[in-house]
Amino acid sequence: MIASNAELSCLALATGQGDEGVCLLVQIGVYRILLDCGLRDISNLLELEIDGVWCSHAHRHHSQGLEALHTALPQLPLYSSSATAILLGLDSLIILPWQNSLGERSPLGTELYPGLYARIFPAGHLPGAAAILFTYQGSDRSYTLLYTGDFFISNTRLTEGLSLNDLRGSRPDVLIVEGSYGTTRYAHRRQQENALVQQVNALLIEHNTIYWLVPELGQAQEILLLLRGQMAGQRLEIWVDKHIADLCDRFIQCLPELPNNIQNFARDRSLFWDDRGWPRVNHWPPTPASGIFLITDLTAIAQLPSLATALLLVPPQDLESSTKLGLRTQSYFLSEHSDGAGTAQLIHNIRPQHVLFVHGSPTYLADLTGLEELHSRYQLHLPSVGNLVELPIGDTFLHAPPPTESTYEGELAAGSQLIHISLPATVADDPRWQHFADTGLVEARWQGEELILRGVSARQLLSYPEKIAEDLRCCGNCRYLRGQRCLSEESPLRGFKVTATGVCRSFISNLL
Ligand SMILES: [Zn+2]
Ligand SMILES: [Zn+2]
């Protein structure tokens, strides 16, 4: 139960850490709104006083409790964007219009309850995903709260990114923002896509079958569009499991909400399926064949042709559990959220008084609150489940003491063969150290003027370099291959036309 005199407060029921979804109860003026319902068990919600529920997007972590909540409390209004309602297949949802379709008459947005207004903005990440700005008009002043849900500033094949322009200068009193990737920085979206296609092409040289485990909603469809676009003309069969196929059909239903180029593409052909051109994209069940099998469940592999040369491709978080299957396994990466730079950029653009970080591992979120550029300007909070965060609004902004220092000063000692870097032992106090120092090996790479250190994990040591040694050590994956010719100074093949599967001693992988 929220027991607070403040006009604005937030009680986290789940913050999207680990397997938990997101579910936050916020007080805005006299109203209590539930932001997302990612709880598996909704029984705790039934004792709370709630005026309405907002569902930011259709991912399970944000929506899985909605149906049960509606059954238990059919009178409780549940709000979402139109595409979210389609993707979820729930007709109990009340659709809020996008902010740019609102007339001048209601600059504050839709009036949900007397004095409480809401405007929604596309948040990138997944079609239908929306950030919501609440405005409560109190007797003395108005109060504003912006909740991003999951968001992504970059465009993807299925979404246009969250527009900073639309939100610039909105200066909400409170911003509740996801910090899934902490302060990590990622390569530009296009580079990630190119690297992924390159990885898949390299794998296809040695493996005629790839079982590819993908998140069923959003990323699966995006990968289909990516393969169709970047591998056009390539003789390749792609098989798509039933869960993905069903959701592809739902995406077609929200075609008007997809980017213009996708709508144009889909005008004279099927968006996801192709039974004539290459690559072919086929429905389940697969006929005995090779190619790429997009799956959402590892148990599906048991029913698939088990070929000795098959490879399993999984998201990094599934690598550990998948290696138990005994198949050769590799991970792939395609980001789904804004990275640390994007999160900071959003905050600086809208300049809220309070910032609450949710969604992501506690250490990643703590990295964000540790950023000097943020904690010197905004009041930062890391809500934990069951603890009420009061969000008093005022002109006096008392700077909280800076959070525990998260940078470490060290020393360099350069020898002729080796360079030693010494760091204080307190670096090992962070829970991430164990994973980092797993094997005692590190990898260093330049990023601008900075040298980034990364721990090499045992599983990486077991899977990836071995693969380079065994499977991928061929001209097709070599940095020196240009237009089918070898350009290596050292290679006896220099200047010759080589086959992709050829190999020589001066091989250097283009994958690392
Ligand atoms: Zn999501
Ligand atoms: Zn999420």
Short mmCIF file of C-alpha atoms and ligand atoms in Angstrom, two decimals:
data_model
loop_
_atom_site.label_atom_id
_atom_site.label_comp_id
_atom_site.label_asym_id
_atom_site.label_seq_id
_atom_site.Cartn_x
_atom_site.Cartn_y
_atom_site.Cartn_z
CA MET A 1 0.00 0.00 0.00
CA ILE A 2 1.34 3.44 -0.84
CA ALA A 3 1.32 5.55 2.33
CA SER A 4 2.79 8.87 1.33
CA ASN A 5 1.89 12.53 1.57
CA ALA A 6 3.99 13.35 -1.48
CA GLU A 7 2.22 14.12 -4.76
CA LEU A 8 4.73 11.90 -6.53
CA SER A 9 6.11 8.60 -5.32
CA CYS A 10 7.00 5.17 -6.66
CA LEU A 11 6.65 1.75 -5.11
CA ALA A 12 8.44 -1.00 -7.02
CA LEU A 13 6.66 -4.37 -7.03
CA ALA A 14 9.19 -5.74 -9.52
CA THR A 15 12.04 -3.90 -11.22
CA GLY A 16 12.87 -6.17 -14.15
CA GLN A 17 15.96 -7.71 -12.66
CA GLY A 18 16.93 -11.27 -13.53
CA ASP A 19 13.81 -13.26 -14.39
CA GLU A 20 11.46 -10.75 -12.84
CA GLY A 21 9.35 -8.46 -14.99
CA VAL A 22 8.62 -4.79 -14.42
CA CYS A 23 5.75 -3.61 -12.24
CA LEU A 24 5.78 -0.19 -10.56
CA LEU A 25 3.01 1.57 -8.68
CA VAL A 26 3.29 5.34 -8.96
CA GLN A 27 1.34 8.01 -7.15
CA ILE A 28 0.61 11.06 -9.33
CA GLY A 29 -1.44 13.62 -7.45
CA VAL A 30 -4.49 11.77 -6.14
CA TYR A 31 -4.13 8.85 -8.56
CA ARG A 32 -2.28 5.54 -8.39
CA ILE A 33 -1.17 4.12 -11.71
CA LEU A 34 0.49 0.78 -12.28
CA LEU A 35 3.32 1.02 -14.81
CA ASP A 36 3.56 -2.34 -16.57
CA CYS A 37 2.35 -5.64 -15.21
CA GLY A 38 5.26 -8.02 -15.69
CA LEU A 39 4.40 -10.10 -12.60
CA ARG A 40 3.85 -13.82 -12.98
CA ASP A 41 1.76 -13.87 -9.82
CA ILE A 42 -0.58 -10.89 -9.51
CA SER A 43 -2.14 -11.80 -6.12
CA ASN A 44 -0.27 -8.97 -4.30
CA LEU A 45 -1.83 -6.43 -6.65
CA LEU A 46 -5.37 -7.30 -5.62
CA GLU A 47 -4.96 -5.68 -2.21
CA LEU A 48 -3.72 -2.38 -3.63
CA GLU A 49 -5.77 0.62 -4.60
CA ILE A 50 -5.07 1.14 -8.29
CA ASP A 51 -6.82 3.60 -10.60
CA GLY A 52 -5.37 2.38 -13.90
CA VAL A 53 -2.66 0.30 -15.57
CA TRP A 54 -0.32 1.34 -18.37
CA CYS A 55 1.39 -1.34 -20.45
CA SER A 56 4.48 0.09 -22.19
CA HIS A 57 4.93 -2.73 -24.75
CA ALA A 58 4.14 -6.32 -25.57
CA HIS A 59 7.25 -8.08 -24.20
CA ARG A 60 6.33 -10.67 -21.60
CA HIS A 61 8.36 -9.00 -18.85
CA HIS A 62 6.06 -6.01 -19.08
CA SER A 63 2.73 -7.64 -19.84
CA GLN A 64 2.51 -11.20 -18.53
CA GLY A 65 0.20 -10.37 -15.60
CA LEU A 66 -2.30 -8.30 -17.60
CA GLU A 67 -4.72 -11.05 -18.52
CA ALA A 68 -4.95 -12.39 -14.96
CA LEU A 69 -5.36 -8.87 -13.62
CA HIS A 70 -8.18 -8.18 -16.06
CA THR A 71 -9.93 -11.41 -15.05
CA ALA A 72 -9.60 -10.57 -11.35
CA LEU A 73 -10.51 -6.87 -11.69
CA PRO A 74 -12.53 -6.45 -14.90
CA GLN A 75 -13.43 -2.83 -14.06
CA LEU A 76 -9.80 -1.70 -13.79
CA PRO A 77 -8.85 0.29 -16.93
CA LEU A 78 -5.81 -1.10 -18.78
CA TYR A 79 -4.13 1.24 -21.29
CA SER A 80 -1.67 0.62 -24.13
CA SER A 81 -0.80 1.75 -27.66
CA SER A 82 -2.72 0.20 -30.55
CA ALA A 83 0.19 -1.96 -31.79
CA THR A 84 0.81 -3.29 -28.28
CA ALA A 85 -2.83 -4.38 -28.07
CA ILE A 86 -2.50 -6.17 -31.44
CA LEU A 87 0.79 -7.88 -30.56
CA LEU A 88 -0.65 -9.02 -27.22
CA GLY A 89 -3.95 -10.04 -28.80
CA LEU A 90 -5.84 -8.54 -25.84
CA ASP A 91 -9.03 -6.64 -26.66
CA SER A 92 -9.50 -5.57 -23.04
CA LEU A 93 -6.87 -2.85 -23.55
CA ILE A 94 -7.95 0.77 -23.97
CA ILE A 95 -5.95 2.34 -26.80
CA LEU A 96 -4.21 5.66 -26.22
CA PRO A 97 -3.45 7.69 -29.39
CA TRP A 98 0.13 8.68 -30.29
CA GLN A 99 0.96 12.23 -29.27
CA ASN A 100 1.39 13.50 -32.85
CA SER A 101 -2.16 12.51 -33.70
CA LEU A 102 -3.54 14.77 -30.98
CA GLY A 103 -5.11 18.05 -31.96
CA GLU A 104 -4.23 21.45 -30.54
CA ARG A 105 -7.21 21.12 -28.25
CA SER A 106 -5.47 18.77 -25.88
CA PRO A 107 -1.76 19.57 -25.64
CA LEU A 108 -1.60 17.65 -22.38
CA GLY A 109 -2.88 14.53 -24.09
CA THR A 110 -5.79 12.29 -23.25
CA GLU A 111 -7.57 13.03 -19.98
CA LEU A 112 -7.61 9.64 -18.26
CA TYR A 113 -9.27 10.87 -15.04
CA PRO A 114 -10.26 14.38 -13.94
CA GLY A 115 -6.99 16.34 -13.84
CA LEU A 116 -4.73 13.49 -15.02
CA TYR A 117 -3.52 13.55 -18.64
CA ALA A 118 -1.31 11.19 -20.64
CA ARG A 119 0.66 11.60 -23.88
CA ILE A 120 2.44 8.68 -25.50
CA PHE A 121 5.52 8.69 -27.75
CA PRO A 122 7.02 5.86 -29.84
CA ALA A 123 9.94 4.45 -27.82
CA GLY A 124 11.73 2.40 -30.53
CA HIS A 125 12.68 -1.10 -29.25
CA LEU A 126 9.54 -2.91 -30.50
CA PRO A 127 6.58 -1.81 -32.62
CA GLY A 128 4.00 -0.33 -30.27
CA ALA A 129 6.51 0.32 -27.47
CA ALA A 130 5.70 3.71 -25.98
CA ALA A 131 7.02 6.17 -23.46
CA ILE A 132 4.25 7.89 -21.49
CA LEU A 133 4.18 11.39 -20.04
CA PHE A 134 1.63 11.94 -17.27
CA THR A 135 0.56 15.43 -16.24
CA TYR A 136 -1.50 15.98 -13.11
CA GLN A 137 -3.05 19.38 -12.63
CA GLY A 138 -3.11 19.99 -8.90
CA SER A 139 -4.65 23.02 -7.23
CA ASP A 140 -1.31 24.82 -6.80
CA ARG A 141 0.83 23.46 -9.65
CA SER A 142 1.04 20.60 -12.10
CA TYR A 143 3.15 17.48 -11.68
CA THR A 144 4.72 15.49 -14.50
CA LEU A 145 6.14 11.98 -14.71
CA LEU A 146 7.69 10.30 -17.75
CA TYR A 147 8.10 6.52 -17.94
CA THR A 148 10.17 5.26 -20.89
CA GLY A 149 9.38 1.54 -20.67
CA ASP A 150 12.05 -0.23 -22.73
CA PHE A 151 13.44 2.22 -25.26
CA PHE A 152 15.96 2.48 -28.06
CA ILE A 153 17.14 5.72 -29.65
CA SER A 154 18.50 4.07 -32.82
CA ASN A 155 16.30 2.99 -35.71
CA THR A 156 15.95 -0.74 -36.20
CA ARG A 157 14.43 -2.58 -39.16
CA LEU A 158 11.06 -2.65 -37.39
CA THR A 159 11.01 0.61 -35.47
CA GLU A 160 12.01 4.22 -35.63
CA GLY A 161 13.96 5.17 -32.53
CA LEU A 162 12.65 7.24 -29.62
CA SER A 163 12.68 10.84 -30.83
CA LEU A 164 14.68 13.09 -28.50
CA ASN A 165 13.21 16.03 -30.40
CA ASP A 166 9.69 15.19 -29.29
CA LEU A 167 10.75 15.11 -25.65
CA ARG A 168 13.45 17.77 -25.59
CA GLY A 169 12.99 20.27 -22.78
CA SER A 170 9.90 18.49 -21.42
CA ARG A 171 11.53 18.74 -17.96
CA PRO A 172 9.33 16.24 -16.17
CA ASP A 173 9.50 16.25 -12.38
CA VAL A 174 10.21 12.53 -12.50
CA LEU A 175 11.75 10.28 -15.12
CA ILE A 176 11.54 6.51 -14.71
CA VAL A 177 13.99 5.06 -17.21
CA GLU A 178 15.29 1.60 -18.04
CA GLY A 179 19.03 1.07 -17.64
CA SER A 180 19.37 -2.49 -18.99
CA TYR A 181 22.82 -1.98 -20.50
CA GLY A 182 24.17 0.19 -17.68
CA THR A 183 27.05 2.36 -18.91
CA THR A 184 28.13 -0.12 -21.61
CA ARG A 185 28.63 1.34 -25.08
CA TYR A 186 27.77 -0.54 -28.23
CA ALA A 187 28.72 -0.18 -31.87
CA HIS A 188 26.33 1.59 -34.22
CA ARG A 189 23.32 -0.51 -35.16
CA ARG A 190 24.43 -0.89 -38.83
CA GLN A 191 27.85 -2.15 -37.74
CA GLN A 192 26.23 -4.69 -35.44
CA GLU A 193 24.01 -5.90 -38.28
CA ASN A 194 26.94 -6.21 -40.68
CA ALA A 195 29.01 -8.09 -38.11
CA LEU A 196 26.11 -10.47 -37.50
CA VAL A 197 25.60 -11.23 -41.19
CA GLN A 198 29.35 -11.73 -41.56
CA GLN A 199 29.34 -14.12 -38.60
CA VAL A 200 26.45 -16.12 -40.10
CA ASN A 201 28.08 -16.28 -43.54
CA ALA A 202 31.33 -17.48 -42.00
CA LEU A 203 29.47 -20.16 -40.04
CA LEU A 204 27.61 -21.32 -43.14
CA ILE A 205 30.90 -22.20 -44.80
CA GLU A 206 31.49 -24.98 -42.28
CA HIS A 207 28.00 -25.73 -40.99
CA ASN A 208 25.20 -26.52 -43.37
CA THR A 209 22.71 -26.26 -40.52
CA ILE A 210 22.39 -23.47 -37.98
CA TYR A 211 19.87 -23.74 -35.15
CA TRP A 212 19.36 -20.14 -34.14
CA LEU A 213 17.67 -19.43 -30.81
CA VAL A 214 15.99 -16.01 -30.96
CA PRO A 215 13.61 -14.01 -28.75
CA GLU A 216 10.23 -14.71 -30.40
CA LEU A 217 8.80 -11.20 -30.36
CA GLY A 218 10.66 -8.45 -32.20
CA GLN A 219 14.17 -9.74 -32.63
CA ALA A 220 13.05 -12.88 -34.50
CA GLN A 221 11.16 -10.79 -37.06
CA GLU A 222 14.01 -8.33 -37.27
CA ILE A 223 16.52 -11.07 -38.01
CA LEU A 224 14.24 -12.38 -40.76
CA LEU A 225 14.17 -8.94 -42.39
CA LEU A 226 17.91 -8.61 -41.92
CA LEU A 227 18.65 -11.95 -43.60
CA ARG A 228 16.24 -11.24 -46.44
CA GLY A 229 17.80 -7.82 -46.98
CA GLN A 230 21.50 -8.52 -46.52
CA MET A 231 21.63 -12.04 -47.94
CA ALA A 232 19.33 -11.42 -50.91
CA GLY A 233 20.05 -13.86 -53.74
CA GLN A 234 21.92 -16.31 -51.51
CA ARG A 235 20.77 -19.94 -51.92
CA LEU A 236 19.70 -20.55 -48.38
CA GLU A 237 16.66 -22.10 -46.71
CA ILE A 238 15.31 -20.44 -43.57
CA TRP A 239 12.76 -22.30 -41.40
CA VAL A 240 10.69 -20.40 -38.88
CA ASP A 241 9.03 -22.05 -35.88
CA LYS A 242 5.34 -21.69 -35.11
CA HIS A 243 5.64 -19.15 -32.27
CA ILE A 244 7.64 -16.81 -34.47
CA ALA A 245 5.31 -17.39 -37.44
CA ASP A 246 2.20 -16.55 -35.37
CA LEU A 247 3.81 -13.33 -34.19
CA CYS A 248 4.88 -12.49 -37.78
CA ASP A 249 1.15 -12.54 -38.61
CA ARG A 250 0.47 -10.09 -35.77
CA PHE A 251 3.20 -7.76 -37.10
CA ILE A 252 1.40 -7.74 -40.46
CA GLN A 253 -1.72 -6.57 -38.64
CA CYS A 254 0.18 -3.54 -37.32
CA LEU A 255 1.87 -2.77 -40.64
CA PRO A 256 0.61 0.86 -40.63
CA GLU A 257 2.72 1.43 -37.49
CA LEU A 258 5.93 0.05 -39.03
CA PRO A 259 8.53 2.33 -40.71
CA ASN A 260 7.64 3.61 -44.21
CA ASN A 261 10.30 1.59 -46.02
CA ILE A 262 8.87 -1.60 -44.49
CA GLN A 263 5.35 -0.62 -45.54
CA ASN A 264 6.61 0.03 -49.09
CA PHE A 265 8.46 -3.27 -49.19
CA ALA A 266 5.34 -5.12 -48.04
CA ARG A 267 3.15 -3.44 -50.67
CA ASP A 268 3.82 -5.95 -53.44
CA ARG A 269 5.25 -8.95 -51.59
CA SER A 270 5.09 -10.79 -48.33
CA LEU A 271 7.05 -9.10 -45.55
CA PHE A 272 8.41 -12.24 -43.96
CA TRP A 273 7.79 -15.19 -46.30
CA ASP A 274 9.39 -16.14 -49.62
CA ASP A 275 8.82 -19.43 -51.42
CA ARG A 276 10.36 -18.47 -54.78
CA GLY A 277 13.31 -16.13 -54.34
CA TRP A 278 16.44 -16.60 -52.21
CA PRO A 279 16.80 -16.93 -49.34
CA ARG A 280 13.61 -18.97 -49.04
CA VAL A 281 11.69 -18.35 -45.85
CA ASN A 282 9.49 -21.31 -44.93
CA HIS A 283 6.91 -22.23 -42.33
CA TRP A 284 7.41 -25.06 -39.87
CA PRO A 285 7.61 -28.06 -39.95
CA PRO A 286 10.86 -28.24 -41.87
CA THR A 287 11.24 -30.91 -44.51
CA PRO A 288 14.57 -32.66 -44.02
CA ALA A 289 16.81 -29.91 -45.23
CA SER A 290 19.74 -27.81 -44.30
CA GLY A 291 19.78 -24.08 -43.70
CA ILE A 292 18.92 -21.76 -40.85
CA PHE A 293 16.28 -22.87 -38.32
CA LEU A 294 14.93 -19.98 -36.27
CA ILE A 295 13.68 -21.45 -33.00
CA THR A 296 12.34 -20.07 -29.75
CA ASP A 297 12.76 -23.20 -27.67
CA LEU A 298 15.80 -25.45 -27.45
CA THR A 299 13.63 -28.56 -27.09
CA ALA A 300 12.69 -28.08 -30.76
CA ILE A 301 16.16 -29.29 -31.71
CA ALA A 302 15.26 -32.81 -30.66
CA GLN A 303 12.74 -32.98 -33.54
CA LEU A 304 15.07 -31.47 -36.10
CA PRO A 305 17.46 -33.24 -38.44
CA SER A 306 20.47 -33.83 -36.26
CA LEU A 307 23.43 -33.30 -38.49
CA ALA A 308 26.96 -33.67 -37.28
CA THR A 309 27.88 -30.34 -38.78
CA ALA A 310 25.07 -28.36 -37.11
CA LEU A 311 25.84 -25.31 -35.04
CA LEU A 312 23.72 -23.67 -32.36
CA LEU A 313 23.62 -19.87 -32.29
CA VAL A 314 22.22 -18.29 -29.11
CA PRO A 315 21.98 -14.91 -27.36
CA PRO A 316 24.87 -14.42 -24.88
CA GLN A 317 22.63 -15.00 -21.83
CA ASP A 318 21.70 -18.48 -23.12
CA LEU A 319 25.24 -19.60 -23.91
CA GLU A 320 25.86 -21.26 -20.55
CA SER A 321 22.70 -23.37 -20.54
CA SER A 322 22.91 -24.28 -24.24
CA THR A 323 26.42 -25.70 -24.18
CA LYS A 324 24.98 -28.63 -22.19
CA LEU A 325 23.23 -29.84 -25.35
CA GLY A 326 26.54 -31.05 -26.70
CA LEU A 327 26.21 -29.13 -29.97
CA ARG A 328 28.82 -26.69 -31.13
CA THR A 329 27.55 -23.40 -29.82
CA GLN A 330 28.33 -19.78 -30.48
CA SER A 331 26.68 -16.59 -29.29
CA TYR A 332 25.47 -13.66 -31.36
CA PHE A 333 24.61 -10.13 -30.32
CA LEU A 334 22.15 -7.57 -31.59
CA SER A 335 21.28 -4.86 -29.09
CA GLU A 336 17.65 -4.22 -28.18
CA HIS A 337 17.95 -1.26 -25.81
CA SER A 338 19.78 2.05 -25.74
CA ASP A 339 23.33 1.76 -24.45
CA GLY A 340 24.79 3.88 -21.64
CA ALA A 341 25.47 6.81 -23.97
CA GLY A 342 21.86 6.78 -25.20
CA THR A 343 20.46 6.68 -21.67
CA ALA A 344 22.59 9.66 -20.57
CA GLN A 345 21.66 11.53 -23.75
CA LEU A 346 17.96 11.07 -23.07
CA ILE A 347 18.32 12.30 -19.47
CA HIS A 348 20.28 15.42 -20.49
CA ASN A 349 17.76 16.23 -23.19
CA ILE A 350 14.70 16.19 -20.99
CA ARG A 351 16.33 17.38 -17.73
CA PRO A 352 14.09 15.86 -15.04
CA GLN A 353 14.46 16.58 -11.32
CA HIS A 354 14.32 12.93 -10.23
CA VAL A 355 15.58 9.93 -12.19
CA LEU A 356 14.66 6.37 -11.20
CA PHE A 357 16.57 3.53 -12.87
CA VAL A 358 14.87 0.16 -13.33
CA HIS A 359 15.28 -2.95 -15.54
CA GLY A 360 18.73 -4.50 -15.48
CA SER A 361 21.25 -5.96 -13.09
CA PRO A 362 21.78 -3.93 -9.89
CA THR A 363 25.48 -3.45 -10.66
CA TYR A 364 24.71 -2.10 -14.13
CA LEU A 365 22.15 0.31 -12.68
CA ALA A 366 24.61 1.37 -9.97
CA ASP A 367 27.13 2.20 -12.73
CA LEU A 368 24.62 4.69 -14.08
CA THR A 369 24.01 6.34 -10.70
CA GLY A 370 27.80 6.51 -10.32
CA LEU A 371 28.20 8.74 -13.38
CA GLU A 372 29.38 12.18 -12.24
CA GLU A 373 27.59 13.84 -15.17
CA LEU A 374 24.30 12.45 -13.82
CA HIS A 375 24.53 12.54 -10.03
CA SER A 376 25.78 16.12 -10.03
CA ARG A 377 22.68 17.35 -11.86
CA TYR A 378 19.75 15.07 -11.04
CA GLN A 379 18.38 13.28 -8.00
CA LEU A 380 19.02 9.63 -8.81
CA HIS A 381 17.23 6.64 -7.30
CA LEU A 382 17.53 2.87 -7.57
CA PRO A 383 14.14 1.61 -6.39
CA SER A 384 14.19 -1.78 -4.72
CA VAL A 385 11.18 -4.05 -4.44
CA GLY A 386 8.85 -3.10 -1.58
CA ASN A 387 10.54 0.22 -0.71
CA LEU A 388 8.61 3.39 -1.33
CA VAL A 389 10.59 6.15 -3.05
CA GLU A 390 9.14 9.58 -2.25
CA LEU A 391 9.81 12.18 -4.92
CA PRO A 392 9.41 15.62 -3.37
CA ILE A 393 9.38 18.50 -5.83
CA GLY A 394 11.07 21.73 -4.93
CA ASP A 395 13.51 24.41 -5.99
CA THR A 396 16.04 23.35 -3.39
CA PHE A 397 17.98 20.48 -4.79
CA LEU A 398 20.12 18.98 -2.06
CA HIS A 399 23.00 17.14 -3.67
CA ALA A 400 23.15 13.62 -2.41
CA PRO A 401 26.66 12.56 -1.41
CA PRO A 402 28.36 11.11 -4.47
CA PRO A 403 27.90 7.36 -4.70
CA THR A 404 30.81 5.06 -4.05
CA GLU A 405 33.64 5.74 -6.46
CA SER A 406 33.55 3.38 -9.37
CA THR A 407 36.78 4.31 -11.15
CA TYR A 408 40.09 2.87 -10.02
CA GLU A 409 43.47 4.53 -10.28
CA GLY A 410 46.41 2.33 -11.18
CA GLU A 411 49.93 2.36 -12.53
CA LEU A 412 51.68 1.28 -15.70
CA ALA A 413 55.09 -0.30 -15.93
CA ALA A 414 56.26 -0.71 -19.51
CA GLY A 415 58.92 -3.34 -20.20
CA SER A 416 60.38 -4.20 -23.56
CA GLN A 417 58.17 -7.29 -23.98
CA LEU A 418 55.27 -6.74 -21.62
CA ILE A 419 53.34 -3.94 -20.01
CA HIS A 420 52.08 -4.41 -16.46
CA ILE A 421 49.01 -2.62 -15.24
CA SER A 422 48.49 -2.59 -11.46
CA LEU A 423 45.12 -1.80 -9.96
CA PRO A 424 44.10 -1.55 -6.28
CA ALA A 425 42.77 -4.83 -4.87
CA THR A 426 39.41 -3.15 -4.10
CA VAL A 427 38.53 -3.61 -7.77
CA ALA A 428 37.87 -7.24 -6.78
CA ASP A 429 35.20 -6.23 -4.24
CA ASP A 430 32.68 -5.77 -7.04
CA PRO A 431 30.60 -8.92 -7.61
CA ARG A 432 31.47 -8.73 -11.31
CA TRP A 433 35.13 -9.44 -10.56
CA GLN A 434 34.58 -13.18 -10.21
CA HIS A 435 33.27 -13.43 -13.72
CA PHE A 436 35.87 -11.02 -15.07
CA ALA A 437 38.79 -12.88 -13.52
CA ASP A 438 37.37 -16.31 -14.25
CA THR A 439 40.31 -17.51 -16.35
CA GLY A 440 42.98 -14.99 -15.39
CA LEU A 441 43.10 -13.85 -19.02
CA VAL A 442 42.13 -10.44 -20.33
CA GLU A 443 41.59 -8.95 -23.74
CA ALA A 444 42.41 -5.30 -24.43
CA ARG A 445 41.21 -3.15 -27.28
CA TRP A 446 41.33 0.53 -28.13
CA GLN A 447 38.18 2.62 -28.11
CA GLY A 448 39.16 6.12 -29.19
CA GLU A 449 41.84 7.25 -26.75
CA GLU A 450 40.74 4.71 -24.16
CA LEU A 451 41.99 1.19 -23.65
CA ILE A 452 39.16 -1.16 -22.72
CA LEU A 453 39.92 -4.30 -20.68
CA ARG A 454 37.67 -7.34 -20.84
CA GLY A 455 37.94 -10.62 -18.96
CA VAL A 456 38.05 -13.73 -21.14
CA SER A 457 35.54 -16.19 -19.71
CA ALA A 458 36.10 -19.94 -19.55
CA ARG A 459 33.28 -20.61 -21.97
CA GLN A 460 34.70 -18.12 -24.48
CA LEU A 461 38.03 -19.84 -24.16
CA LEU A 462 36.36 -23.17 -24.79
CA SER A 463 34.08 -22.17 -27.61
CA TYR A 464 35.25 -19.26 -29.66
CA PRO A 465 39.02 -19.45 -30.09
CA GLU A 466 38.71 -23.18 -30.56
CA LYS A 467 36.26 -22.57 -33.34
CA ILE A 468 38.63 -20.12 -34.93
CA ALA A 469 41.24 -22.81 -34.75
CA GLU A 470 39.07 -25.64 -35.99
CA ASP A 471 36.23 -24.40 -38.08
CA LEU A 472 36.74 -20.85 -39.08
CA ARG A 473 40.40 -20.87 -40.00
CA CYS A 474 39.82 -20.52 -43.71
CA CYS A 475 40.26 -17.93 -46.47
CA GLY A 476 36.52 -17.09 -46.37
CA ASN A 477 36.98 -15.63 -42.87
CA CYS A 478 40.40 -14.11 -43.40
CA ARG A 479 41.12 -10.43 -43.05
CA TYR A 480 43.36 -10.56 -46.14
CA LEU A 481 40.66 -11.77 -48.54
CA ARG A 482 39.61 -9.10 -51.05
CA GLY A 483 37.38 -9.93 -54.01
CA GLN A 484 38.32 -13.62 -53.82
CA ARG A 485 42.05 -12.81 -53.86
CA CYS A 486 44.59 -13.11 -51.06
CA LEU A 487 46.36 -9.87 -50.13
CA SER A 488 48.52 -11.17 -47.30
CA GLU A 489 52.20 -10.13 -47.51
CA GLU A 490 53.27 -13.38 -45.88
CA SER A 491 51.03 -15.86 -47.64
CA PRO A 492 52.30 -18.09 -50.43
CA LEU A 493 48.84 -17.50 -51.94
CA ARG A 494 49.37 -13.74 -52.23
CA GLY A 495 47.75 -12.35 -55.34
CA PHE A 496 46.07 -15.65 -56.20
CA LYS A 497 42.38 -16.32 -56.42
CA VAL A 498 41.53 -18.54 -53.43
CA THR A 499 38.52 -20.63 -52.46
CA ALA A 500 36.63 -19.71 -49.30
CA THR A 501 37.52 -23.01 -47.66
CA GLY A 502 41.25 -22.70 -48.45
CA VAL A 503 43.70 -22.14 -45.64
CA CYS A 504 47.28 -21.03 -45.02
CA ARG A 505 49.51 -20.06 -42.11
CA SER A 506 49.08 -16.32 -42.35
CA PHE A 507 45.33 -16.53 -41.65
CA ILE A 508 44.00 -13.71 -39.46
CA SER A 509 40.34 -13.88 -38.50
CA ASN A 510 38.12 -11.02 -39.63
CA LEU A 511 35.62 -11.94 -36.91
CA LEU A 512 37.50 -10.62 -33.89
ZN ZN B 1 11.16 -5.05 -24.08
ZN ZN B 2 12.00 -5.17 -20.83
#
